[in-house]
mmCIF file of C-alpha atoms in Angstrom:
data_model
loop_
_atom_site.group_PDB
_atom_site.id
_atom_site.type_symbol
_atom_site.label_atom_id
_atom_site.label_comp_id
_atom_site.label_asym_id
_atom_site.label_seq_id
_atom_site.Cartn_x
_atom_site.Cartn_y
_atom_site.Cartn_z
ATOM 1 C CA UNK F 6 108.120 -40.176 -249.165
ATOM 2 C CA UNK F 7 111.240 -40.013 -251.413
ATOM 3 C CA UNK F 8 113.976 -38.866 -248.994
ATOM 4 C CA UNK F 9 116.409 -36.590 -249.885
ATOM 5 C CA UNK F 10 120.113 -36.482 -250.162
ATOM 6 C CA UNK F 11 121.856 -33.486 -248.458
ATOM 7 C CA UNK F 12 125.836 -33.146 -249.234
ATOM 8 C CA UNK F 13 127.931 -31.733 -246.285
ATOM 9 C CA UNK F 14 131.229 -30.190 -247.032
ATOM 10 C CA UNK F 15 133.478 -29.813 -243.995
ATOM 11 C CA UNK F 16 131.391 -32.359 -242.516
ATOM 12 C CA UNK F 17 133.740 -32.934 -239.160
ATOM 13 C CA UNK F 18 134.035 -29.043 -238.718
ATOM 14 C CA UNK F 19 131.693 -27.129 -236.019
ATOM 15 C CA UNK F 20 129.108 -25.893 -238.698
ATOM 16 C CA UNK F 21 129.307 -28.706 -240.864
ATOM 17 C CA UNK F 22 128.696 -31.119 -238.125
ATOM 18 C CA UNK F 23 126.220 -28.888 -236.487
ATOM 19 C CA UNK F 24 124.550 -28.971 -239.989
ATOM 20 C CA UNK F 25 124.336 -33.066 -239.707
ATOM 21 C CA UNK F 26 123.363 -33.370 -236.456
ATOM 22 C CA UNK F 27 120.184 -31.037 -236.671
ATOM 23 C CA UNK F 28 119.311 -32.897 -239.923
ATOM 24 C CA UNK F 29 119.533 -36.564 -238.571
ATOM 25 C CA UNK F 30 117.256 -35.282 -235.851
ATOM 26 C CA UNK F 31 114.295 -34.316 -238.410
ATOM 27 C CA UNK F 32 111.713 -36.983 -237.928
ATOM 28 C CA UNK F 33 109.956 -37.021 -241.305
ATOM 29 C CA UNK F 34 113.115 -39.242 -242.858
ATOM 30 C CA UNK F 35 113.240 -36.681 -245.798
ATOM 31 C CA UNK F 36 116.796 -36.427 -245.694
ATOM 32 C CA UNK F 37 119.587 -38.817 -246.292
ATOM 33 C CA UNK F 38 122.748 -37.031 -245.086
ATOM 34 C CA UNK F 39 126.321 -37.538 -247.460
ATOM 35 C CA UNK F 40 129.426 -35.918 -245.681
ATOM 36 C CA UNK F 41 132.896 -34.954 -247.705
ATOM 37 C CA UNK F 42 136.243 -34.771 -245.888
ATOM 38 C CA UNK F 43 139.597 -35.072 -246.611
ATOM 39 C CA UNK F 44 140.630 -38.197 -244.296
ATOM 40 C CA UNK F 45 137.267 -40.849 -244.082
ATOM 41 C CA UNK F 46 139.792 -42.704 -241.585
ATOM 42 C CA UNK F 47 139.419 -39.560 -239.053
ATOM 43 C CA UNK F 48 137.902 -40.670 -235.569
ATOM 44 C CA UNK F 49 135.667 -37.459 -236.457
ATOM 45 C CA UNK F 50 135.037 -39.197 -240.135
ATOM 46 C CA UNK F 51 134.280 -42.944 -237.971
ATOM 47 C CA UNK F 52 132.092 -41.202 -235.771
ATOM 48 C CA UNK F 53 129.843 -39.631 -238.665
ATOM 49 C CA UNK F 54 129.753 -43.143 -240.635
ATOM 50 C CA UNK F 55 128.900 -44.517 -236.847
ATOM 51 C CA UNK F 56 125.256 -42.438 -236.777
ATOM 52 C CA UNK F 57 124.441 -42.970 -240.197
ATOM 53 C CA UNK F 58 125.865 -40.829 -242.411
ATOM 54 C CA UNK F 59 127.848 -41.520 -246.056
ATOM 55 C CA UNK F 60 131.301 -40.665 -246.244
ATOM 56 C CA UNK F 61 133.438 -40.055 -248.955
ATOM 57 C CA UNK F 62 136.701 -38.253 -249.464
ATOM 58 C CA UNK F 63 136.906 -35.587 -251.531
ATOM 59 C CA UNK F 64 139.519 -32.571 -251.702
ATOM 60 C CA UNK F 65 138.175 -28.999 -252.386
ATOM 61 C CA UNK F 66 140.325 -27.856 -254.818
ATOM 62 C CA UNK F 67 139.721 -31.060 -257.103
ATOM 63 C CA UNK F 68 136.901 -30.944 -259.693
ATOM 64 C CA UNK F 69 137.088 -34.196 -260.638
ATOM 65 C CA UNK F 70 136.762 -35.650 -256.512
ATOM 66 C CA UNK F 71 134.011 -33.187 -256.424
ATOM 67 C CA UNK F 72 131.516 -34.249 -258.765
ATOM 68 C CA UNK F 73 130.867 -37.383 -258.042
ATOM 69 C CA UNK F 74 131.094 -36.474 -254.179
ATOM 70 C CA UNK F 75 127.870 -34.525 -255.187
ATOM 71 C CA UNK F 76 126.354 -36.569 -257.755
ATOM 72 C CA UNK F 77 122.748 -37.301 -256.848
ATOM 73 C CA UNK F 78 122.094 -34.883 -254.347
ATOM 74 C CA UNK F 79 119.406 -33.062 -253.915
ATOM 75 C CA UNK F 80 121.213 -29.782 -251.859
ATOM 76 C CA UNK F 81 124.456 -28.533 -250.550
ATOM 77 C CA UNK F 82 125.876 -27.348 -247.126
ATOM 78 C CA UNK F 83 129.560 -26.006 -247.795
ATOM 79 C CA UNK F 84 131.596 -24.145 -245.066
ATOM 80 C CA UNK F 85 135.426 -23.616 -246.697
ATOM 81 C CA UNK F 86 137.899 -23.058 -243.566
ATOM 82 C CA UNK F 87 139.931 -19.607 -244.227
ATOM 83 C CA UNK F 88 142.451 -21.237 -242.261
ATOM 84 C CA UNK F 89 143.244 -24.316 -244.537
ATOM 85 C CA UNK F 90 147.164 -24.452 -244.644
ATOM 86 C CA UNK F 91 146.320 -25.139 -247.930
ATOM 87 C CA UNK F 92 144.729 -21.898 -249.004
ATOM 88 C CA UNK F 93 145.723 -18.300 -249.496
ATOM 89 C CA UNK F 94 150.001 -19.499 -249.289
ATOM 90 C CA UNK F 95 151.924 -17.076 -252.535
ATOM 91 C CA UNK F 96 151.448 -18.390 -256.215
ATOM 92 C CA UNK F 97 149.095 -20.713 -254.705
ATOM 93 C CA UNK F 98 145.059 -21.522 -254.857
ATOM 94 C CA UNK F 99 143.081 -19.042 -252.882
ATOM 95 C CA UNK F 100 139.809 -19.354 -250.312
ATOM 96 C CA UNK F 101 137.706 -18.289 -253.575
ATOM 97 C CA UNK F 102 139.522 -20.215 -255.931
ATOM 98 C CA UNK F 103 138.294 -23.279 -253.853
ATOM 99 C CA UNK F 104 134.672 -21.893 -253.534
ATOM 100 C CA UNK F 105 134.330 -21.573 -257.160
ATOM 101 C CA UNK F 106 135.607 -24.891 -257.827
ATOM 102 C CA UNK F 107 133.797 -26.278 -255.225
ATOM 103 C CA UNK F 108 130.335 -24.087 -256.642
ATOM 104 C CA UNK F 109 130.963 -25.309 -260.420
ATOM 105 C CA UNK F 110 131.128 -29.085 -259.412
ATOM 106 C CA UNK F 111 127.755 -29.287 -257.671
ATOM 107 C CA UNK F 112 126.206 -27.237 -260.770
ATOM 108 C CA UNK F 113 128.089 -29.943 -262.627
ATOM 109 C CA UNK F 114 126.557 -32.725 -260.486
ATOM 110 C CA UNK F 115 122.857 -31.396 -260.913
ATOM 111 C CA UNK F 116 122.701 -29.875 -257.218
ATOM 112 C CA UNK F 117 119.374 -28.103 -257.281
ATOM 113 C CA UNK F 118 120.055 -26.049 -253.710
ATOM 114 C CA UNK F 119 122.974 -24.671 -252.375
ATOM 115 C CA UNK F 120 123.342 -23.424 -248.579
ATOM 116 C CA UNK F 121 126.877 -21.443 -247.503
ATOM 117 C CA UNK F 122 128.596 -20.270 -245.005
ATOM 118 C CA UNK F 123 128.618 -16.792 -246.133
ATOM 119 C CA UNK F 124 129.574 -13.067 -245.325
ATOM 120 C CA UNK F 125 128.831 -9.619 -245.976
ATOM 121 C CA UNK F 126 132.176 -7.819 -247.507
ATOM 122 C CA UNK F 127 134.183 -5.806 -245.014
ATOM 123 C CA UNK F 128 135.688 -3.752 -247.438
ATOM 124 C CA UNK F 129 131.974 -3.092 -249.316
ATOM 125 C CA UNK F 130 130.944 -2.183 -245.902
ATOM 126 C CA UNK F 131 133.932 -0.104 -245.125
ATOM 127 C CA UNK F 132 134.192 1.643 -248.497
ATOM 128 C CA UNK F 133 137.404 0.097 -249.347
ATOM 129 C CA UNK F 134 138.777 1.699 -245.291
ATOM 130 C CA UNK F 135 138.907 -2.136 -243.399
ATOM 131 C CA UNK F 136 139.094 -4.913 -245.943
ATOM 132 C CA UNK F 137 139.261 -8.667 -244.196
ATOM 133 C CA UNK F 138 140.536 -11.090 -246.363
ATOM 134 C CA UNK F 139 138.256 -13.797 -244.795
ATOM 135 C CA UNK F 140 135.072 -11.853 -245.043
ATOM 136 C CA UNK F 141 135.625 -10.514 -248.421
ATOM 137 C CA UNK F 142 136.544 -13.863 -249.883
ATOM 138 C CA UNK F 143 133.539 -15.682 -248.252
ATOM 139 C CA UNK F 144 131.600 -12.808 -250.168
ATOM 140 C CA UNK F 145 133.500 -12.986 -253.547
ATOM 141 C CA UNK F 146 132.275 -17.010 -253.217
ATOM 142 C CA UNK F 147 128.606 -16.318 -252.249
ATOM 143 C CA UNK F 148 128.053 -13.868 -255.127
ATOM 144 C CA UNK F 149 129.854 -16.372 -257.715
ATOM 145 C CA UNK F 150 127.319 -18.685 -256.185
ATOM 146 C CA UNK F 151 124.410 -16.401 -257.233
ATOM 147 C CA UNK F 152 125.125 -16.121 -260.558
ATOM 148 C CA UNK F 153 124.667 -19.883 -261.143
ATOM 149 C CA UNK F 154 121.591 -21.265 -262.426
ATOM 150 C CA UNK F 155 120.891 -23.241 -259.185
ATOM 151 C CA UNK F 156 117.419 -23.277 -257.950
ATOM 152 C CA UNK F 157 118.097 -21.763 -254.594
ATOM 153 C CA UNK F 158 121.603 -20.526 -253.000
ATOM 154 C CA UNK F 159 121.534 -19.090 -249.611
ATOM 155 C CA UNK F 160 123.863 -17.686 -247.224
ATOM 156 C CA UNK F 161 123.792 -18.526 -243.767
ATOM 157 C CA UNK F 162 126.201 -16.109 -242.248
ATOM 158 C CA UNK F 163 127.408 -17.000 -238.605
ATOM 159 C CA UNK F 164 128.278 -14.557 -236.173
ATOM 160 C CA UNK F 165 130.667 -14.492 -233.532
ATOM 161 C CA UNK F 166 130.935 -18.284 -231.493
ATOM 162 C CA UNK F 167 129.439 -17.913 -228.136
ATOM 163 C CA UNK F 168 131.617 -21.367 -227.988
ATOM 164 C CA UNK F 169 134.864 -19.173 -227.842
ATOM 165 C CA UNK F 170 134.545 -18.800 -224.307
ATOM 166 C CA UNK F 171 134.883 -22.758 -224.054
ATOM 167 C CA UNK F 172 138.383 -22.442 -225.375
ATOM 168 C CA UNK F 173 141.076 -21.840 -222.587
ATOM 169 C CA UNK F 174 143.492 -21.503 -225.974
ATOM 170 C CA UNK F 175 141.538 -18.240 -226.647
ATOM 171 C CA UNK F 176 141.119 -16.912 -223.412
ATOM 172 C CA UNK F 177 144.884 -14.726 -223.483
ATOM 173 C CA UNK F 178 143.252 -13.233 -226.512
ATOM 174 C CA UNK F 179 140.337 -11.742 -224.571
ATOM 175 C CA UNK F 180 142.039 -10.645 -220.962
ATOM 176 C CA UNK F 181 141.721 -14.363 -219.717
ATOM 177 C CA UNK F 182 137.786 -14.778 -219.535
ATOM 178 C CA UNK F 183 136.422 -16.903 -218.469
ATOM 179 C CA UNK F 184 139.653 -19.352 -217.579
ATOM 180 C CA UNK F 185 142.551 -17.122 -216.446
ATOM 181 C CA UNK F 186 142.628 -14.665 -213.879
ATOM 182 C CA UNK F 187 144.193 -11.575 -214.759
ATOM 183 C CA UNK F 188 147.454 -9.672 -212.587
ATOM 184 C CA UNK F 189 144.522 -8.354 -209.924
ATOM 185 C CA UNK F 190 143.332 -11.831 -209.699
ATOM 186 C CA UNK F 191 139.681 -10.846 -211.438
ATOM 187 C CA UNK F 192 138.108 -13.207 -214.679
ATOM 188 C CA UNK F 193 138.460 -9.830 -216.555
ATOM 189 C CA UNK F 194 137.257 -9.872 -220.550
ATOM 190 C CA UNK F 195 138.802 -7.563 -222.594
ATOM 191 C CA UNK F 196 137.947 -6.711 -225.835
ATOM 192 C CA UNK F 197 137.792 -3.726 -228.416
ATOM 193 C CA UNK F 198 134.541 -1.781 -228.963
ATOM 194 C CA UNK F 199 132.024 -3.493 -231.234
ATOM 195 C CA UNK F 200 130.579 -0.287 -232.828
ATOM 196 C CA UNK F 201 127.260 1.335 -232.857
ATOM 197 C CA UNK F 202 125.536 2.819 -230.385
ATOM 198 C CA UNK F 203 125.113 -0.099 -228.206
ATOM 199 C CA UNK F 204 128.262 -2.310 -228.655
ATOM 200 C CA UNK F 205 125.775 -5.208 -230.071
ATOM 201 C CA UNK F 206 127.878 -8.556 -231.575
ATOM 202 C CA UNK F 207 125.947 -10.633 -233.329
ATOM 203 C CA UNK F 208 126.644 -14.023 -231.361
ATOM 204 C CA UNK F 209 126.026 -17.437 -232.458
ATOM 205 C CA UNK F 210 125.505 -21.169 -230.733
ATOM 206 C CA UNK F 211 127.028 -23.523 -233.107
ATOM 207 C CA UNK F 212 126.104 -26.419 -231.701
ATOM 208 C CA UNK F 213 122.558 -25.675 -230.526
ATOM 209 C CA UNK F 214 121.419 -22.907 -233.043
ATOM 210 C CA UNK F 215 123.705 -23.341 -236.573
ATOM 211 C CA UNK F 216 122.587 -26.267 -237.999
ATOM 212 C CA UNK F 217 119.065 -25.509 -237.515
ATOM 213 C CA UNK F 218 118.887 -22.529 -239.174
ATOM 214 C CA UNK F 219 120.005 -24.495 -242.255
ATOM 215 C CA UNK F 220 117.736 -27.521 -241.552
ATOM 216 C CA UNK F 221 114.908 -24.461 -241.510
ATOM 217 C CA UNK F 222 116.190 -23.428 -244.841
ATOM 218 C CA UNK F 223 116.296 -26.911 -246.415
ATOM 219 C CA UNK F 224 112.951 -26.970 -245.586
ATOM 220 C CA UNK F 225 111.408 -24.302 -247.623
ATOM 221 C CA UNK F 226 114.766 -23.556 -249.242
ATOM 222 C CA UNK F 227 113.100 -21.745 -252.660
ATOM 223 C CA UNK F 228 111.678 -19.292 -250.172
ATOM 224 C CA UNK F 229 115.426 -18.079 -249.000
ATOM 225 C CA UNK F 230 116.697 -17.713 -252.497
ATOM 226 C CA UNK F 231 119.344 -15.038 -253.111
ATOM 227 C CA UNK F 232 119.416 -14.616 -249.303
ATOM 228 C CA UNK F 233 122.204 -13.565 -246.926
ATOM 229 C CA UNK F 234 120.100 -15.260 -243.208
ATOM 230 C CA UNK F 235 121.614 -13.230 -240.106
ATOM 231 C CA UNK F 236 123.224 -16.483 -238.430
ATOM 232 C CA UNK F 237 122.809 -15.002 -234.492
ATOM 233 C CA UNK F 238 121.160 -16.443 -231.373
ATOM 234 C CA UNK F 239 121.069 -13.132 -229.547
ATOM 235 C CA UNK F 240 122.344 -9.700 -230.273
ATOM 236 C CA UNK F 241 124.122 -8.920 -227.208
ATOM 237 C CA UNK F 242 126.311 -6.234 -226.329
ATOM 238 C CA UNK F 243 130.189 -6.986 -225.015
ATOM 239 C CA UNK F 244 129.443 -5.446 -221.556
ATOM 240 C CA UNK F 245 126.446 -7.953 -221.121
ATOM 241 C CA UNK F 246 128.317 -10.835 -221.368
ATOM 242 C CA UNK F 247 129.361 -10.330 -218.242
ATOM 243 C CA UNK F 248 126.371 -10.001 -215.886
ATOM 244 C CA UNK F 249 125.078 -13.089 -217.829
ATOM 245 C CA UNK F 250 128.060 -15.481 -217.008
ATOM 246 C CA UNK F 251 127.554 -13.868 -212.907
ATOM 247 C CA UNK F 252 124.015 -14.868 -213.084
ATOM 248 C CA UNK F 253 124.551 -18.000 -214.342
ATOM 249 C CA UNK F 254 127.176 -19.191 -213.145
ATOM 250 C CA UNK F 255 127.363 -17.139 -209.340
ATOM 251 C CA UNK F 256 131.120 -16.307 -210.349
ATOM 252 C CA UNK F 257 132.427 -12.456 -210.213
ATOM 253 C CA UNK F 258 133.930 -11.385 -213.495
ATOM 254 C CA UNK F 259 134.316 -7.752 -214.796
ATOM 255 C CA UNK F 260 134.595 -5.887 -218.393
ATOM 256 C CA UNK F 261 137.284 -3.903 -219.986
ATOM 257 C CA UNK F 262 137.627 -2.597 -223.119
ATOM 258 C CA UNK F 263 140.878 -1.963 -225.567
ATOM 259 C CA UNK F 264 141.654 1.134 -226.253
ATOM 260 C CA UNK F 265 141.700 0.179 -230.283
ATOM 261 C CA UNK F 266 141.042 -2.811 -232.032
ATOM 262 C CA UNK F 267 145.041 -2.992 -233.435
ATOM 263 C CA UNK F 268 145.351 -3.953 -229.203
ATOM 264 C CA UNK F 269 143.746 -7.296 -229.664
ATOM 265 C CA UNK F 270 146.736 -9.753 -229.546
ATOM 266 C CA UNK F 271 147.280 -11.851 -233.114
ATOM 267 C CA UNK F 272 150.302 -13.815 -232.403
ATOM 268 C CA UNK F 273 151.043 -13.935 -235.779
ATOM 269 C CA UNK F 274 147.693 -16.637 -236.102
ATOM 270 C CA UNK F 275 146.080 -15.697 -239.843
ATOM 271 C CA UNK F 276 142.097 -16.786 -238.073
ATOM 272 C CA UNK F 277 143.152 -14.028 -234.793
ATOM 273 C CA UNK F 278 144.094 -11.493 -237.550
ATOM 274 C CA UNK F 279 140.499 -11.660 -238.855
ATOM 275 C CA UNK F 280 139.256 -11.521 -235.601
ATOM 276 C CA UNK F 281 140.925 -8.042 -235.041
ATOM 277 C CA UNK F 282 139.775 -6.891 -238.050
ATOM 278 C CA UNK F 283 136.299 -8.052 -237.842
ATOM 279 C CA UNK F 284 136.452 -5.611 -234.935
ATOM 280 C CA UNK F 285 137.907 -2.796 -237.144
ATOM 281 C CA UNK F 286 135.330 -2.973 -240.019
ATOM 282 C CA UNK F 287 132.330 -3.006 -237.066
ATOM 283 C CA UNK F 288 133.924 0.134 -235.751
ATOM 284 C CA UNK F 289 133.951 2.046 -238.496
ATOM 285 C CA UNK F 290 130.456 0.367 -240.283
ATOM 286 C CA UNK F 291 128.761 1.652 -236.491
ATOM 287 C CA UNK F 292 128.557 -2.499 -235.890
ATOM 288 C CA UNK F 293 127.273 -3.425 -239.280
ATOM 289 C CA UNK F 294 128.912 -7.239 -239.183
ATOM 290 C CA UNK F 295 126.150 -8.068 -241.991
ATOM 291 C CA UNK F 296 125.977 -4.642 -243.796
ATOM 292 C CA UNK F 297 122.685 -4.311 -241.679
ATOM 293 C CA UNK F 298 121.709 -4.066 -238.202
ATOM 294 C CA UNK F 299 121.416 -7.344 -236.217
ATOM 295 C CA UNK F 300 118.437 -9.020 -236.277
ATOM 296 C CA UNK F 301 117.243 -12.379 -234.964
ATOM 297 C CA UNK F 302 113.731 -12.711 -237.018
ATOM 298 C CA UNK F 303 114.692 -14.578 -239.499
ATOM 299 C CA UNK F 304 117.394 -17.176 -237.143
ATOM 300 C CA UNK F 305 113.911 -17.387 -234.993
ATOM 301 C CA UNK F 306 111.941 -18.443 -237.784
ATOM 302 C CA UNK F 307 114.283 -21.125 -239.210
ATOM 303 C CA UNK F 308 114.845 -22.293 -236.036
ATOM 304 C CA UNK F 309 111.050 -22.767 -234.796
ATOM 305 C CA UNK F 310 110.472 -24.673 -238.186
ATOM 306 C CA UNK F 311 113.766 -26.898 -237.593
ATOM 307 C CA UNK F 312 112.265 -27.179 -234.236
ATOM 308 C CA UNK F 313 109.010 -28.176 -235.202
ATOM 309 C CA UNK F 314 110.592 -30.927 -237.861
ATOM 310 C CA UNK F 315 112.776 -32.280 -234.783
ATOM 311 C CA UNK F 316 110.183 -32.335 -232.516
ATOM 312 C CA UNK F 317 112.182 -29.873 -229.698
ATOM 313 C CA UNK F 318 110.180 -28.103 -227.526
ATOM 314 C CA UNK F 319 110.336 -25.616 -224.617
ATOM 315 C CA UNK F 320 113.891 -24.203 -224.502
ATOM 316 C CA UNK F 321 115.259 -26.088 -226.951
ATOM 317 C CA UNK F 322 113.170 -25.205 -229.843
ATOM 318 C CA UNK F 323 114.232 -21.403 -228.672
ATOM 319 C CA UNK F 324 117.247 -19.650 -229.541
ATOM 320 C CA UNK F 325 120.315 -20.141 -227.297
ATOM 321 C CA UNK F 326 121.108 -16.660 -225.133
ATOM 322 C CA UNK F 327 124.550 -16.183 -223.732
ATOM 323 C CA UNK F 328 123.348 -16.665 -219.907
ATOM 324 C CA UNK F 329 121.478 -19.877 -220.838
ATOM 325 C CA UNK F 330 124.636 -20.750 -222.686
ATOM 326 C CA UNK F 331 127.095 -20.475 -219.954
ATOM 327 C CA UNK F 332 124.743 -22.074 -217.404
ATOM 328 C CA UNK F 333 124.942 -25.002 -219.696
ATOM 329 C CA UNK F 334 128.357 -25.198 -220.383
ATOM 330 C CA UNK F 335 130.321 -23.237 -217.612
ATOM 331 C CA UNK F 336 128.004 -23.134 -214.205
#
């Protein structure tokens, strides 16, 4: 069987690496895995050459690193960080600038399929009333991406990282869940409303549930065309995710919300600024983080064929839920 080669950009980031692992788990051999980064002498970068995986520098914003980064392969996994010190700074390149660039090299390099890390447009959503820069630029990328003559580009959209709540940097954010005790001595998580009539986020495992959903896509990736995939593991509402850390991990823990999303702290940090606002759009879209209500059929069914191609079974060829999640990670 002629394998083939699948290009990861942001390979030593959580969805790019999530990406490689799932695919050097597949057991047919189809796919020879190629991962771009900035710095091949990163422990990160020594540890992907380590299981297998080609590494070659290459710098987003440079056409001519690009194309031959991609030559020869067969698809395309690209997450661009909004964050990049790089990006978005005045009179210079911004997040789409590098998308296109990044887009217009792997046409140039003969890329038949291209998978990204996509989102629906908060101010689309919002009528113009909650734009986030992140979002909408993600968006502006994906739709560029559309109009290319590329056999298949899909968007696999992530939600919100149940791995946040591994992060004691975050927890201040969020009322000190699940590390800090707040002034009453409770793990108390605060957050604003989600919006809709349930409070439903849309939350994603990274490590367990990403990269399969675009190892399922690679698989049948013709069938996904022109697709924005619902990247979730459960839809879950903010108040649950409390009795599901109790239960599994037999600590007590309580809720809270904000009075308004504008509450949720920022520190001045451009990636907690579109976390705030990702709670204002939801508000006023009724909790519409994809433009649609959440649904898991489609993660489900990219994940049972990753699952079946890995050969996982039981709970691992499942979607991750939040309690199984923190009984893994935090019991």
């Amino acid at each position: 069987m002629a394998t083939k080669l699948v290009t990861v950009f942001g390979a030593t980031g959580a969805q790019g690496g999530s990406v490689v692992q799932a695919l050097l788990r597949d057991k047919s051999g189809t796919f020879k895995i190629r991962g771009i980064t900035r710095n091949p002498a990163s422990e990160a970068a020594k540890a992907l050459a380590d299981s297998g995986v080609e590494v070659v520098k290459a710098d987003g914003l440079n056409i001519s690193e690009l194309v031959p980064a991609f030559e020869g392969s067969w698809a395309v996994f690209v997450n661009i960080n909004s964050d990049d010190p790089c990006l978005n700074q005045k009179d210079g390149p911004s997040e789409t600038d590098m998308g296109k660039i990044i887009i217009d090299a792997a046409l140039e390099a003969g890329v038949q399929h291209f998978v990204f890390s996509g989102m629906a447009s908060a101010s689309e959503i919002t009528n113009g009333a909650v734009p986030n820069q992140a979002f909408d630029e993600k968006h502006a990328i994906g739709q560029h991406g559309r109009s290319k003559a590329f056999t298949s580009f899909v968007d696999v959209s992530p939600g919100w990282y149940m791995e946040s709540f591994l992060w004691p940097d975050l927890a201040p954010v969020f009322g000190g869940f699940p590390f800090n005790p707040d002034e009453e001595g409770h793990l108390t998580f605060t957050c604003p409303r989600w919006g809709g009539p349930n409070d439903e986020a849309p939350f994603i495992a990274m490590a367990a549930d990403y990269g399969d959903m675009v190892h399922g896509v690679l698989l049948a990736p013709e069938k996904y065309n022109g697709r924005l995939i619902q990247g979730l593991s459960q839809s879950r509402s903010l108040e649950s995710v409390i009795p599901d850390y109790q239960t599994a991990t037999g600590k007590k823990a309580r809720f809270r919300f904000m009075e308004t999303w504008e509450e949720l702290e920022t520190y001045g940090m451009s990636g907690l600024v579109t976390v705030q606002r990702m709670f204002g759009f939801c508000q006023y879209s009724g909790g519409l983080y994809y433009g649609l209500p959440n649904d898991t059929m489609q993660a489900a069914e990219l994940k049972a064929a990753a699952a079946t191609a890995q050969g996982k079974t039981g709970d691992d060829a499942k979607l991750m839920t939040l309690e199984r999640f923190f009984k893994q990670h935090l019991a």
